Coordinates of C-alpha atoms in Angstrom, one line a residue:
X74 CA 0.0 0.0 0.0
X75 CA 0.8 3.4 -0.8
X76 CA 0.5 6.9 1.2
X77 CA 1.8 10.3 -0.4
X78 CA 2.5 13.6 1.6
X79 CA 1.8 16.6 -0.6
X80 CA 3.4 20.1 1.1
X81 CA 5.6 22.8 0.1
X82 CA 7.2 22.7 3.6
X83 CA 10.5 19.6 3.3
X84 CA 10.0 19.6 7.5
X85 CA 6.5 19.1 7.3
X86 CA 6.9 16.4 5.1
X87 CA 9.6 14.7 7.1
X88 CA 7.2 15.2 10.1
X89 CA 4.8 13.5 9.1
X90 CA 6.8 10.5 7.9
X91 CA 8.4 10.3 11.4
X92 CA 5.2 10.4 13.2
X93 CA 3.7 7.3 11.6
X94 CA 5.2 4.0 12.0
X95 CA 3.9 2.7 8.5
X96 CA 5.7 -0.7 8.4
X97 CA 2.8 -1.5 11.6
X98 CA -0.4 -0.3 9.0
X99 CA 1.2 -2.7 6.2
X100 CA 2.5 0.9 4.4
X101 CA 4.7 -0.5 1.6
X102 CA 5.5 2.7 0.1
X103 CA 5.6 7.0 1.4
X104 CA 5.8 9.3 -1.5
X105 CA 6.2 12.9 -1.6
X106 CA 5.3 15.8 -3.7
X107 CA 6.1 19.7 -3.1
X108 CA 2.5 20.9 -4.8
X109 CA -0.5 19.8 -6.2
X110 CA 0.9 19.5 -9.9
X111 CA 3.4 17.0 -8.5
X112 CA 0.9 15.3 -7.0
X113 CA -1.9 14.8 -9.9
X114 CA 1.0 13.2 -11.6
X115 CA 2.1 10.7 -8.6
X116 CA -1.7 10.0 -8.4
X117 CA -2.0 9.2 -11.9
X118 CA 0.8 7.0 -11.6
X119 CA 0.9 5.4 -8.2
X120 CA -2.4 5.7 -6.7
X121 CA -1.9 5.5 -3.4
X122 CA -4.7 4.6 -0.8
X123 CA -4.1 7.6 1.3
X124 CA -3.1 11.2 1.0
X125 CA -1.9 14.2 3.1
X126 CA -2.2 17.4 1.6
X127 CA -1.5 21.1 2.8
X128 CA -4.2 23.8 1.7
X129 CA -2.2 26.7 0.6
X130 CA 0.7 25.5 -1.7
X131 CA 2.1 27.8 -5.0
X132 CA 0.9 25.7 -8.1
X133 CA -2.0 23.6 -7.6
X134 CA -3.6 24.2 -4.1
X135 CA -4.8 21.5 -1.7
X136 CA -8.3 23.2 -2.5
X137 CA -8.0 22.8 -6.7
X138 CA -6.1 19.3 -5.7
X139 CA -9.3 17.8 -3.5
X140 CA -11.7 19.3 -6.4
X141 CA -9.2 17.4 -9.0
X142 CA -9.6 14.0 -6.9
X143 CA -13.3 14.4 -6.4
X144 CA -14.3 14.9 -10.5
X145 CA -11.3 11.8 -11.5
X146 CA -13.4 9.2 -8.8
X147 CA -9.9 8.2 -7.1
X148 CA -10.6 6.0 -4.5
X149 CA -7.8 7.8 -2.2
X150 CA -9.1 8.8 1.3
X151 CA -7.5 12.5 2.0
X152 CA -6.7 14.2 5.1
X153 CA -5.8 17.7 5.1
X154 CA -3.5 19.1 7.5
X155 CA -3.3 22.8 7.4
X156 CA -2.4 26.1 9.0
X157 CA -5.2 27.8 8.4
X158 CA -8.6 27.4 10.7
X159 CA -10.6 28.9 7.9
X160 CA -14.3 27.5 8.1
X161 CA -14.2 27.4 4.1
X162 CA -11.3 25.3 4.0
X163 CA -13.0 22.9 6.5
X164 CA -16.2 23.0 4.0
X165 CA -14.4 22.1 1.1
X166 CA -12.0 19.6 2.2
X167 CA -15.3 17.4 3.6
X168 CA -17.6 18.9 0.4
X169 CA -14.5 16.8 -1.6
X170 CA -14.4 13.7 0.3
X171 CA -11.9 14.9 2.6
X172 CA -11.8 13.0 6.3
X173 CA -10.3 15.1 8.2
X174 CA -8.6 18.5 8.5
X175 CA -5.9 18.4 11.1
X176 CA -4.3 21.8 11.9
X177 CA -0.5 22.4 12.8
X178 CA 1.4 22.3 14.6
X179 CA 0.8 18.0 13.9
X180 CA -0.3 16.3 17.2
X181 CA 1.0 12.8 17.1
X182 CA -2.0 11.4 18.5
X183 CA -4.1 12.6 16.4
X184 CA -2.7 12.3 13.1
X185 CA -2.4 8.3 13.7
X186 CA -5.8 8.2 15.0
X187 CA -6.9 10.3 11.7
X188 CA -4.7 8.2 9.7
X189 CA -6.3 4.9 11.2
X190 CA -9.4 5.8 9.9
X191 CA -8.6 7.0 6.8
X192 CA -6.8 3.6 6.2
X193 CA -10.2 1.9 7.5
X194 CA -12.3 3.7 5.5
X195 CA -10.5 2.1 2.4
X196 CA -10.2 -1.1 3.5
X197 CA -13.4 -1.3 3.7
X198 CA -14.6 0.5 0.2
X199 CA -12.5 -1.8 -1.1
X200 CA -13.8 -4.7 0.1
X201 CA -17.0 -3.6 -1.5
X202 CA -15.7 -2.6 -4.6
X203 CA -14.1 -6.3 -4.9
X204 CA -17.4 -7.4 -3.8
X205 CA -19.3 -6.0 -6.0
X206 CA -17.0 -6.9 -8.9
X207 CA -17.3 -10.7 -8.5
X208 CA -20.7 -10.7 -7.7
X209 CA -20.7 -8.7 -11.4
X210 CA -18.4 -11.5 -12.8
X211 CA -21.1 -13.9 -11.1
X212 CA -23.7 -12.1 -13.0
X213 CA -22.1 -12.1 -16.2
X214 CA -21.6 -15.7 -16.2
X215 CA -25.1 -16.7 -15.3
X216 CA -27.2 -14.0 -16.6
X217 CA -27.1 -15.9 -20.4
X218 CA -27.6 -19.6 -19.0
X219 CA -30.6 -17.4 -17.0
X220 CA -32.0 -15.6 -20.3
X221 CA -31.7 -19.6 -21.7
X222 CA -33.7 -20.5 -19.2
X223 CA -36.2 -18.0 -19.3
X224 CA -37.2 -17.9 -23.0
X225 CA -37.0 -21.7 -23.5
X226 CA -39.8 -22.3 -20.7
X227 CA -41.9 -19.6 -22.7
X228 CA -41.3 -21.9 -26.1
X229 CA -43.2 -24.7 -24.3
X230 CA -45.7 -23.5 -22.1
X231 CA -45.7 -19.5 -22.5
X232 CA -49.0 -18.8 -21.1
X233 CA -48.3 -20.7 -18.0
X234 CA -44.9 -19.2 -17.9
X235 CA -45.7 -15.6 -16.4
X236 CA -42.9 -15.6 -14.3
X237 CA -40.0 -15.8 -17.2
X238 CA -41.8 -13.4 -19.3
X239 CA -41.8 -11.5 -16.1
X240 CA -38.2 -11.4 -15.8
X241 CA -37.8 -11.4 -19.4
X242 CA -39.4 -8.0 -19.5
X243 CA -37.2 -6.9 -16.7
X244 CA -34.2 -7.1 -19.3
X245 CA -35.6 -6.4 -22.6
X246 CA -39.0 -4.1 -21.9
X247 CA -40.8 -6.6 -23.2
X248 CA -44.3 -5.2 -22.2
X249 CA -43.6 -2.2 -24.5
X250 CA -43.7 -4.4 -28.1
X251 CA -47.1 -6.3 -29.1
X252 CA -45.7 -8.9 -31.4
X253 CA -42.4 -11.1 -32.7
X254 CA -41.5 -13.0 -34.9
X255 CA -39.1 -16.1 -34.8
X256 CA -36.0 -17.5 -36.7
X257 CA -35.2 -21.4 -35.8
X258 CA -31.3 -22.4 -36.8
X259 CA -30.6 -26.1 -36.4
X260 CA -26.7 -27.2 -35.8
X261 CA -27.6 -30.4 -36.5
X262 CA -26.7 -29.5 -40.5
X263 CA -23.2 -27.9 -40.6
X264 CA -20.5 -28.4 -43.4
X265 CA -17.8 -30.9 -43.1
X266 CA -15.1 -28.6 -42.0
X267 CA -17.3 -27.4 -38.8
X268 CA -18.2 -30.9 -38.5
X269 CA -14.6 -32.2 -38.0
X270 CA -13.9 -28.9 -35.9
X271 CA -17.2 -28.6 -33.5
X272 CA -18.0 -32.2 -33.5
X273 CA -16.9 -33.1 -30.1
X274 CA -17.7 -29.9 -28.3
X275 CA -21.4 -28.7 -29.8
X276 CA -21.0 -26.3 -26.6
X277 CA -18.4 -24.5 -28.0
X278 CA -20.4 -23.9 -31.5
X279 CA -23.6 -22.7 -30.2
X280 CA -21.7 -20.2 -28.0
X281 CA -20.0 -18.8 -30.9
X282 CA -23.2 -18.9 -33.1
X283 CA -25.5 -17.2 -30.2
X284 CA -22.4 -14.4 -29.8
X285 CA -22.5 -13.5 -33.2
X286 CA -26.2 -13.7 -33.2
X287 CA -26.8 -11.2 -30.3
X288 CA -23.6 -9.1 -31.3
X289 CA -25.7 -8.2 -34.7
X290 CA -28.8 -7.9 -33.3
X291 CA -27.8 -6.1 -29.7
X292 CA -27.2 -2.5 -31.3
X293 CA -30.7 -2.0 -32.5
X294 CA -32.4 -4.0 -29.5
X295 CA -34.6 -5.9 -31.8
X296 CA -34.0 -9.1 -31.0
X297 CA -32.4 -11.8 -28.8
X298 CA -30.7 -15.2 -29.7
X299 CA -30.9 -17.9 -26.8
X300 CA -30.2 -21.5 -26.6
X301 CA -33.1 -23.8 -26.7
X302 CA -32.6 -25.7 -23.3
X303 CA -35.2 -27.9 -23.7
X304 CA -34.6 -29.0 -27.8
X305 CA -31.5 -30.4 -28.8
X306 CA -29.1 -28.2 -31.4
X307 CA -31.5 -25.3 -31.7
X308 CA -30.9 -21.7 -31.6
X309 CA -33.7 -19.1 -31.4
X310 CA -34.2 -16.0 -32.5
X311 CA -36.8 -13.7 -31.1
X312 CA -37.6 -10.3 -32.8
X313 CA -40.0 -7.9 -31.7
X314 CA -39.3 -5.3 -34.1
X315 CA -38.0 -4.3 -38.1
X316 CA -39.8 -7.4 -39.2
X317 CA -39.7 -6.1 -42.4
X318 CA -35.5 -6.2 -41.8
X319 CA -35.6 -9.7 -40.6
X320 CA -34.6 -11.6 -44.1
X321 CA -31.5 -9.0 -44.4
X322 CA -31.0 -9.3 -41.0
X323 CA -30.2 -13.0 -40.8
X324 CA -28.4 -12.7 -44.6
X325 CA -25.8 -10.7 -42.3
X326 CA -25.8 -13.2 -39.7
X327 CA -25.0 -15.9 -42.5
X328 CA -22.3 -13.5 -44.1
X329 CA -20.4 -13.4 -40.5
X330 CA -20.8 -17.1 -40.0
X331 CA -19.3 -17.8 -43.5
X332 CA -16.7 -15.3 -42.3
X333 CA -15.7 -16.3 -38.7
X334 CA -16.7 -20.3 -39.6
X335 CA -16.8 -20.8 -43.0
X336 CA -19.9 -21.8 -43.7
X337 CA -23.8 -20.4 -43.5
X338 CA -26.7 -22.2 -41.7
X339 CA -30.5 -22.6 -42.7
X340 CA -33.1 -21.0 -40.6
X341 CA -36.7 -21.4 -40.4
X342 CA -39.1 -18.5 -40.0
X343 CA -42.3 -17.8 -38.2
X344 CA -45.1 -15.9 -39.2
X345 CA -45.6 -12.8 -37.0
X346 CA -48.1 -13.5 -33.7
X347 CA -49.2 -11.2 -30.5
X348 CA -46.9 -10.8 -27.6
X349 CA -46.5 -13.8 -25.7
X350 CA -49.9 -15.3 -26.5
X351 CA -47.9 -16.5 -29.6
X352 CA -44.6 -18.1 -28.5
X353 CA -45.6 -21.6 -29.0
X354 CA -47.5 -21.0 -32.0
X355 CA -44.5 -18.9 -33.1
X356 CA -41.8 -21.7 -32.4
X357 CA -44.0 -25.0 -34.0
X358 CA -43.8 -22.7 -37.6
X359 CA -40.3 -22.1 -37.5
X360 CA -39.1 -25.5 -36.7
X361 CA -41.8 -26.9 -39.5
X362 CA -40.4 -24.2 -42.0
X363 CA -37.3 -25.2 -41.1
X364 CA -37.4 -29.2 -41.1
X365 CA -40.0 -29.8 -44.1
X366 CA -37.6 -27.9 -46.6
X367 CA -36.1 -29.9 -49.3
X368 CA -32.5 -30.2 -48.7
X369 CA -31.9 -31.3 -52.0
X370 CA -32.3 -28.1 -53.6
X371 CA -29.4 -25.8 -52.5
X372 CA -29.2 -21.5 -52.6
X373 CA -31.9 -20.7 -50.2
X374 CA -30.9 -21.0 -46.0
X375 CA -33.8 -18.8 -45.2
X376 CA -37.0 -21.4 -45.2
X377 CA -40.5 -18.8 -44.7
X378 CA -43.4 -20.5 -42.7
X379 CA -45.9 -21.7 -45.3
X380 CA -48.8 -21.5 -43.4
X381 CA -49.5 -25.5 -43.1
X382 CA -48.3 -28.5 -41.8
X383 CA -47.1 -29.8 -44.9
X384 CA -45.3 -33.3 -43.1
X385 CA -44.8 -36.5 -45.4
X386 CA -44.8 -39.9 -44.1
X387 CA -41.5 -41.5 -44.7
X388 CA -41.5 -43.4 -48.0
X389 CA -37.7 -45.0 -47.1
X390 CA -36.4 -46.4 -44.2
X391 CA -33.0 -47.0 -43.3
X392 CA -34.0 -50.3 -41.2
X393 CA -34.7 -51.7 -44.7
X394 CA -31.2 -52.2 -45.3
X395 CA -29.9 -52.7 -41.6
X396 CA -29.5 -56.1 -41.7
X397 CA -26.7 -56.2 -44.9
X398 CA -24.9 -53.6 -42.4
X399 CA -24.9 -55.3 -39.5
X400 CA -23.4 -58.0 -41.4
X401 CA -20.5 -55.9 -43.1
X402 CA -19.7 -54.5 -39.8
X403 CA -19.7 -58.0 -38.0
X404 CA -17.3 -59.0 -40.6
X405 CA -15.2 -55.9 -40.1
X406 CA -14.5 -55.6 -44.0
X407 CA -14.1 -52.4 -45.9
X408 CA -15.4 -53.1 -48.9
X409 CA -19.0 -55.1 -48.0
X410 CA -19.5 -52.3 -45.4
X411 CA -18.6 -49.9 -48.6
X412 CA -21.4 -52.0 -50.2
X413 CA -24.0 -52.2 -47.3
X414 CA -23.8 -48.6 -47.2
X415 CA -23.8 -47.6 -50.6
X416 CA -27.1 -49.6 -51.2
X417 CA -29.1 -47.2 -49.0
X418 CA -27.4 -43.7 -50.2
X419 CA -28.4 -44.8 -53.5
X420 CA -31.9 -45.0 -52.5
X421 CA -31.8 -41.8 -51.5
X422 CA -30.6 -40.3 -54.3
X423 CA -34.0 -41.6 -56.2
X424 CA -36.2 -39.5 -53.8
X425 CA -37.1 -36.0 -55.3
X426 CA -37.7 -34.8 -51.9
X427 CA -35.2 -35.1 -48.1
X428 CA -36.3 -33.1 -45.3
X429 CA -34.9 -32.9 -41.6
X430 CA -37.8 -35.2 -40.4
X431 CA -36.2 -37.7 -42.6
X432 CA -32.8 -36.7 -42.2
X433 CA -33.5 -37.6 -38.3
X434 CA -35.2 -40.5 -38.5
X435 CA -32.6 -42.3 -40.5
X436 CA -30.2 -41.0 -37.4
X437 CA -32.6 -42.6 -35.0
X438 CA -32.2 -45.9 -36.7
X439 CA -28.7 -45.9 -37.3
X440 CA -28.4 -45.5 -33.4
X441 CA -30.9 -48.3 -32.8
X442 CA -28.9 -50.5 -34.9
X443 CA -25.5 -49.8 -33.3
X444 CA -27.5 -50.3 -29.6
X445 CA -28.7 -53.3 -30.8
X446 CA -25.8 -54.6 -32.3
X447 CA -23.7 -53.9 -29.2
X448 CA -25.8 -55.4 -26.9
X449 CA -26.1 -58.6 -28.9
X450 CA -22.6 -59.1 -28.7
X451 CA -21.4 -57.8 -25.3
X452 CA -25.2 -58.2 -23.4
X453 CA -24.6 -54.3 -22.3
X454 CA -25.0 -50.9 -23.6
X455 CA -21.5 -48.5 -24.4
X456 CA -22.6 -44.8 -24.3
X457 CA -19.9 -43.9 -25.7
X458 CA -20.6 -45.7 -29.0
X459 CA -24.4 -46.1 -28.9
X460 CA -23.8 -41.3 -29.1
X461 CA -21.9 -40.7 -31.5
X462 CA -23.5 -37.9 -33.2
X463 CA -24.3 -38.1 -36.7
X464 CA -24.4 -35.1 -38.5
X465 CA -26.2 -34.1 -41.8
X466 CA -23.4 -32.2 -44.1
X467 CA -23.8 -30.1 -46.5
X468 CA -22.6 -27.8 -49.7
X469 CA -21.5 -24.4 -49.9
X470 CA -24.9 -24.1 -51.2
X471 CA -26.6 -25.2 -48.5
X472 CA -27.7 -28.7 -50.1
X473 CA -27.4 -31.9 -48.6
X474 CA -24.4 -33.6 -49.4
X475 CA -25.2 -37.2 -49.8
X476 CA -21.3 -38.2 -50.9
X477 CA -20.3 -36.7 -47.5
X478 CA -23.3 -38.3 -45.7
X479 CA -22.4 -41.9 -47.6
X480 CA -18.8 -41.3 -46.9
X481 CA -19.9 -40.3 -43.2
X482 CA -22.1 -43.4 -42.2
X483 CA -19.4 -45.6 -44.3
X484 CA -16.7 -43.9 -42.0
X485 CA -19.0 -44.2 -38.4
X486 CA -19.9 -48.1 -39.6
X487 CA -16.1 -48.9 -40.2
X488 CA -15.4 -47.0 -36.8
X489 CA -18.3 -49.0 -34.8
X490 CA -16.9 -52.1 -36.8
X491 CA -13.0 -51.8 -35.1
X492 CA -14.3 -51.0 -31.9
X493 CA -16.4 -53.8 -31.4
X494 CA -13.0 -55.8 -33.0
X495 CA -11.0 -54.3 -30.1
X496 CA -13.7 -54.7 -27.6
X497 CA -14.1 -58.7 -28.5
X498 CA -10.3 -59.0 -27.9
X499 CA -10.0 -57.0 -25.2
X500 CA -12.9 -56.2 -22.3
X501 CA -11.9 -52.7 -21.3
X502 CA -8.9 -50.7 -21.9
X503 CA -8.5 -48.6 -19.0
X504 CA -6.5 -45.3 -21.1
X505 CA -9.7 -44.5 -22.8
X506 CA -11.2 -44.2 -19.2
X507 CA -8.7 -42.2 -18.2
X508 CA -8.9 -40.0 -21.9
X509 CA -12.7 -39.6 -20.7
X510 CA -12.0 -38.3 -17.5
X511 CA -9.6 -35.8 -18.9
X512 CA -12.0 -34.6 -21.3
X513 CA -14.6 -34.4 -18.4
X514 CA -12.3 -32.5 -16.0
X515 CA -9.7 -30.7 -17.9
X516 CA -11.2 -27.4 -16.6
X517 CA -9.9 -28.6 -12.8
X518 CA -6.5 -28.7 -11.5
X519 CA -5.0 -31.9 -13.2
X520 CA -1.9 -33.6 -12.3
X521 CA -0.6 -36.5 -14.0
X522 CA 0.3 -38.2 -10.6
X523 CA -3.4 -37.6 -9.2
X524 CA -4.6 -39.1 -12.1
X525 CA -2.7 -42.0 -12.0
X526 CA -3.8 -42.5 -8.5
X527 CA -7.7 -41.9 -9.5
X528 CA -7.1 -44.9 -11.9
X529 CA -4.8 -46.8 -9.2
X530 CA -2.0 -47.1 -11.5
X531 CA 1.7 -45.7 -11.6
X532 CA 2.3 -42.1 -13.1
X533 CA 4.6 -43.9 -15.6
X534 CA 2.4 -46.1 -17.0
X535 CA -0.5 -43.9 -17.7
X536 CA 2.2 -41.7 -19.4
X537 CA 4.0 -44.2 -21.1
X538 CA 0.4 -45.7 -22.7
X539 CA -0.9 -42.8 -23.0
X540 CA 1.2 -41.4 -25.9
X541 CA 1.0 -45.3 -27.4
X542 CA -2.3 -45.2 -27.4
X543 CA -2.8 -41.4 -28.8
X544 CA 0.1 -40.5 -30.2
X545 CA 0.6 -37.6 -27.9
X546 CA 1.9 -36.9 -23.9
X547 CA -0.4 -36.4 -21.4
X548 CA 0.2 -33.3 -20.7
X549 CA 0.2 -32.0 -24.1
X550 CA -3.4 -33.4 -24.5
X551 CA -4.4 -31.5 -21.3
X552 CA -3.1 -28.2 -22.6
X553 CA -4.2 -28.4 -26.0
X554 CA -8.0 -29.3 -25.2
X555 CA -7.7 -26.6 -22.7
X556 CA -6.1 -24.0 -25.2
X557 CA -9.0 -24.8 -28.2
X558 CA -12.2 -24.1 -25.4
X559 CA -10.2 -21.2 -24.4
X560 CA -9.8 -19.8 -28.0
X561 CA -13.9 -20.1 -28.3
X562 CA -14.7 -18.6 -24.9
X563 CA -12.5 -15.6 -25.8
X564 CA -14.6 -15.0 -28.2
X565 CA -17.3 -14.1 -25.6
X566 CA -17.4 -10.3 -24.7
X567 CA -19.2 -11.3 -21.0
X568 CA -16.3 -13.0 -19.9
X569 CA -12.6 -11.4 -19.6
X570 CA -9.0 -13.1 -20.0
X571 CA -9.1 -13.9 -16.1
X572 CA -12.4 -15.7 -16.8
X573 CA -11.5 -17.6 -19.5
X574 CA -8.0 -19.1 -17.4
X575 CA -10.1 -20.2 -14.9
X576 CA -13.1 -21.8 -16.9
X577 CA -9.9 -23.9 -18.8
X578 CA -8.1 -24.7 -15.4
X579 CA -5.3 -22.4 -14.9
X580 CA -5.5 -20.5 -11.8
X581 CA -3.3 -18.3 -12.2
X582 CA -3.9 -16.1 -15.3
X583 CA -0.2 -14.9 -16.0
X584 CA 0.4 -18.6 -16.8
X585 CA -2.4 -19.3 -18.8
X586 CA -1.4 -16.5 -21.1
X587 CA 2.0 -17.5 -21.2
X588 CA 0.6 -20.9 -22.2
X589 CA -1.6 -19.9 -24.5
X590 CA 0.9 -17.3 -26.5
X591 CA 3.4 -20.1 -26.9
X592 CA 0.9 -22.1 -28.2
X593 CA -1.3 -19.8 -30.5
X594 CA 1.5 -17.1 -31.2
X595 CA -0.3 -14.4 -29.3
X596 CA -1.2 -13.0 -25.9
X597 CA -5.1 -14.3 -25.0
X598 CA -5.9 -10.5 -25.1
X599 CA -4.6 -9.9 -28.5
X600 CA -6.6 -13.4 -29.8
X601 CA -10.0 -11.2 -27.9
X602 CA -9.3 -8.3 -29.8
X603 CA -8.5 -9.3 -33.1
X604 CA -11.7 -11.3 -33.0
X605 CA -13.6 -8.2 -31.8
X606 CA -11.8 -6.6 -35.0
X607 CA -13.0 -8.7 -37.2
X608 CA -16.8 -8.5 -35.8
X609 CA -16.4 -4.9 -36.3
X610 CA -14.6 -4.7 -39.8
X611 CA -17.7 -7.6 -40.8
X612 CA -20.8 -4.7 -39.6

């Protein structure tokens, strides 16, 4: 901590650092300046906690000096010790946010006692400053997982929900606007680059989508984007006014998407209902506009409501050609599950017409079929191979890709088809459980030795099989997974550098951007702000 004396008088400053015995007040540091001048620049500088300050000084005066502190906000308690008992002196030293004016000659007594409670006085301002900045950090955290929570109750059950549209209208004035309209954007179709990049942390992806979404829409306060809580891979977004804008609106949102990710996404659009009576209504018409389009046209992302329910029973199932599958992958061949596969794309490719609906139901029973399958061999599920996600790729254009989705199932059906190889010939391999747990707690304090002893083994064996088994140390693996969620959470203006380290697992923030410039090539802040640049330099 730091105290400065500010006096024209040399003995008075040297009195006053002789009466205080600052090492017993945890005073680090005594500075001195000979008129207020000096001391706007020591302040500006230094900022020391307290500070002593004559009244009549050549320059700046003590009276210009506790007017200067007062308009700047400085947090430094001031005492004034003066030879002057002028009652306009005493007005404006307390009119300023002086304590105390103490008149010489200095009593010893009282200039500790004065002192004392200056130094109280801060201590506890700043308790509530530091307070009040993590219960803001707090705040900033929760507030969007709280907005989530909010508007995805109102998509269900909005006229039972009166509380969240309660709060709702708390943050966004809801009650003023008498209608909205909603856009429905699905991550369950992505091209194959975002696939390969997103595909294991869908967290990640929606964040970045819903902070480009609400960083486009947040200057006009026309709209929100949230997280649907309660629907897998779906992002909403409410407007409740510029209808007419909304088309361009989300043709911007697409351009920074193909910007930032490389690649646009399809939305599905509501028609325009009453203020909340219609959030249900609203919601069922997007996601219908937006799963019974025809993916096998491409050049249009934007799907308009078309006023019906429009859904077609399925006319192909993929169950109808399960069984050659199963069989491919039970022989663990390349070419018959090449076959097996290719059999079923190419009835796809006769249909005129594939929609989401469709798109999703042949998911559903490729997952059946691998839970089957497993459990027919081993008597027990594996969660880890019953979820693998299967995504729907697509062009540039926005059409379905049904070479990427063959190559894709082909791909999943080899994978499923080597695991259940490896399983038959050995029951569990303990380095995937402990690859699991890393992915599951690399945002705690990990230690190689503690997470040999969580697995009962030695710290050189899970090292040494660890790289066989992945190619890569143990430690490396920890730091890069933590280094890629940090690079997307940077991304998020709510949370700050400090935020970001912790969320990851480094406590101490010097180190994680020491970490992260030797990996990425710059400073965490830098990454922030040259992705803040480029949102700019895309409006």
């Amino acid at each position: 901590m730091k105290v400065l004396i500010v006096d024209d008088e040399e003995d008075v400053r040297q009195s006053i650092r002789l009466l205080i015995p600052w090492s017993e007040y945890g005073i680090e540091t005594v500075l001195e300046a000979q008129d207020g001048n000096d001391a706007v620049e020591i302040i500006e500088t230094e900022k020391p906690e307290v500070i002593f300050t004559d009244m009549m000084m050549p320059g700046k005066n003590g009276t210009e000096l506790l007017s200067w502190l007062q308009s700047n906000h400085y947090n430094s308690k001031t005492i004034v010790i003066s030879g002057h008992d002028d009652f306009l002196y005493v007005q404006h030293t307390l009119k300023n946010g002086g304590l105390d004016y103490i008149l010489k000659p200095i009593d010893r007594n009282e200039i500790i006692k004065s002192f004392e409670n200056a130094l109280n006085n801060w201590k506890a301002e700043e308790e509530k400053r530091l307070n009040e900045v993590q219960r803001s950090q707090v705040i900033k955290r929760i507030k969007p997982v709280f907005l989530d929570k909010m508007f995805s109750n109102l998509m269900l059950q909005p006229l039972s929900s009166i509380t969240s549209y309660e709060e709702l209208n708390k943050e966004f004035n809801l009650k003023k606007y008498k209608q909205f309209q909603i856009a429905l954007l699905s991550t369950d179709m992505l091209q194959e680059k975002v696939i390969h990049k997103f595909a294991n942390h869908l967290d990640l992806l929606d964040s970045s989508l819903l902070n480009i979404c609400n960083e486009i829409l947040g200057p006009s306060s026309e709209g929100y984007a949230f997280k649907h809580l309660n629907k897998q891979n779906e992002i909403v977004i409410l407007i409740w006014k510029n209808f007419e804008h909304l088309i361009v609106k989300l043709q911007e949102i697409n351009g920074v998407f193909t910007e930032i990710l490389q690649t646009p996404f399809h939305f599905g659009i509501s028609c325009i209902h009453p203020l909340p009576q219609g959030f249900q209504t609203g919601y069922k018409e997007a996601k219908l506009a937006l799963r019974q389009s025809n993916y096998l046209t491409g050049k249009q992302f934007i799907h308009l409501y078309q006023g019906k329910d429009v859904t077609k029973s399925n006319t192909l199932f993929f169950s109808d050609y399960s069984e050659g599958i199963v069989i491919a992958i039970k022989s663990n061949g390349t070419e018959q599950i090449e076959k097996a596969v290719g059999k079923f794309i190419q009835a796809v490719k006769q249909l005129d017409t594939v929609t989401l609906d469709q798109l999703e139901y042949w998911r559903h029973e490729f997952y059946l079929m691998k839970s089957y399958l497993f459990k027919e061999i081993f008597f027990e599920e594996k969660v880890e191979l019953r979820y693998k996600h299967v995504y729907f790729p697509l062009e540039t254009d926005g059409r379905l890709s049904l070479d990427l989705f063959q190559q894709q199932l082909t791909e999943y059906c080899k994978m499923f088809a080597s695991q259940l190889a490896d399983e038959l010939q050995k029951t569990q391999n303990i380095i995937f459980d402990i690859k699991a747990y890393i992915d599951n707690h690399y945002h705690e304090n990990l230690q190689l030795h503690s997470i040999a002893d969580q697995f009962f083994l030695s710290r050189e064996y899970v090292s040494r099989k660890f790289k066989q088994e992945f190619g890569i140390n143990a430690s490396d693996y920890i730091e890069n997974i933590r280094i890629d969620h940090a690079k997307i959470l940077l991304s998020n203006d709510h949370l700050s550098v400090s935020d970001v380290a912790t969320a990851v697992g480094y406590q101490d923030g010097r180190y994680f951007s020491k970490v992260f410039k030797k990996a990425v090539g710059v400073t965490p802040m830098k990454y922030k702000r040259s992705f803040r640049a480029e949102m700019q330099i895309n409006h």
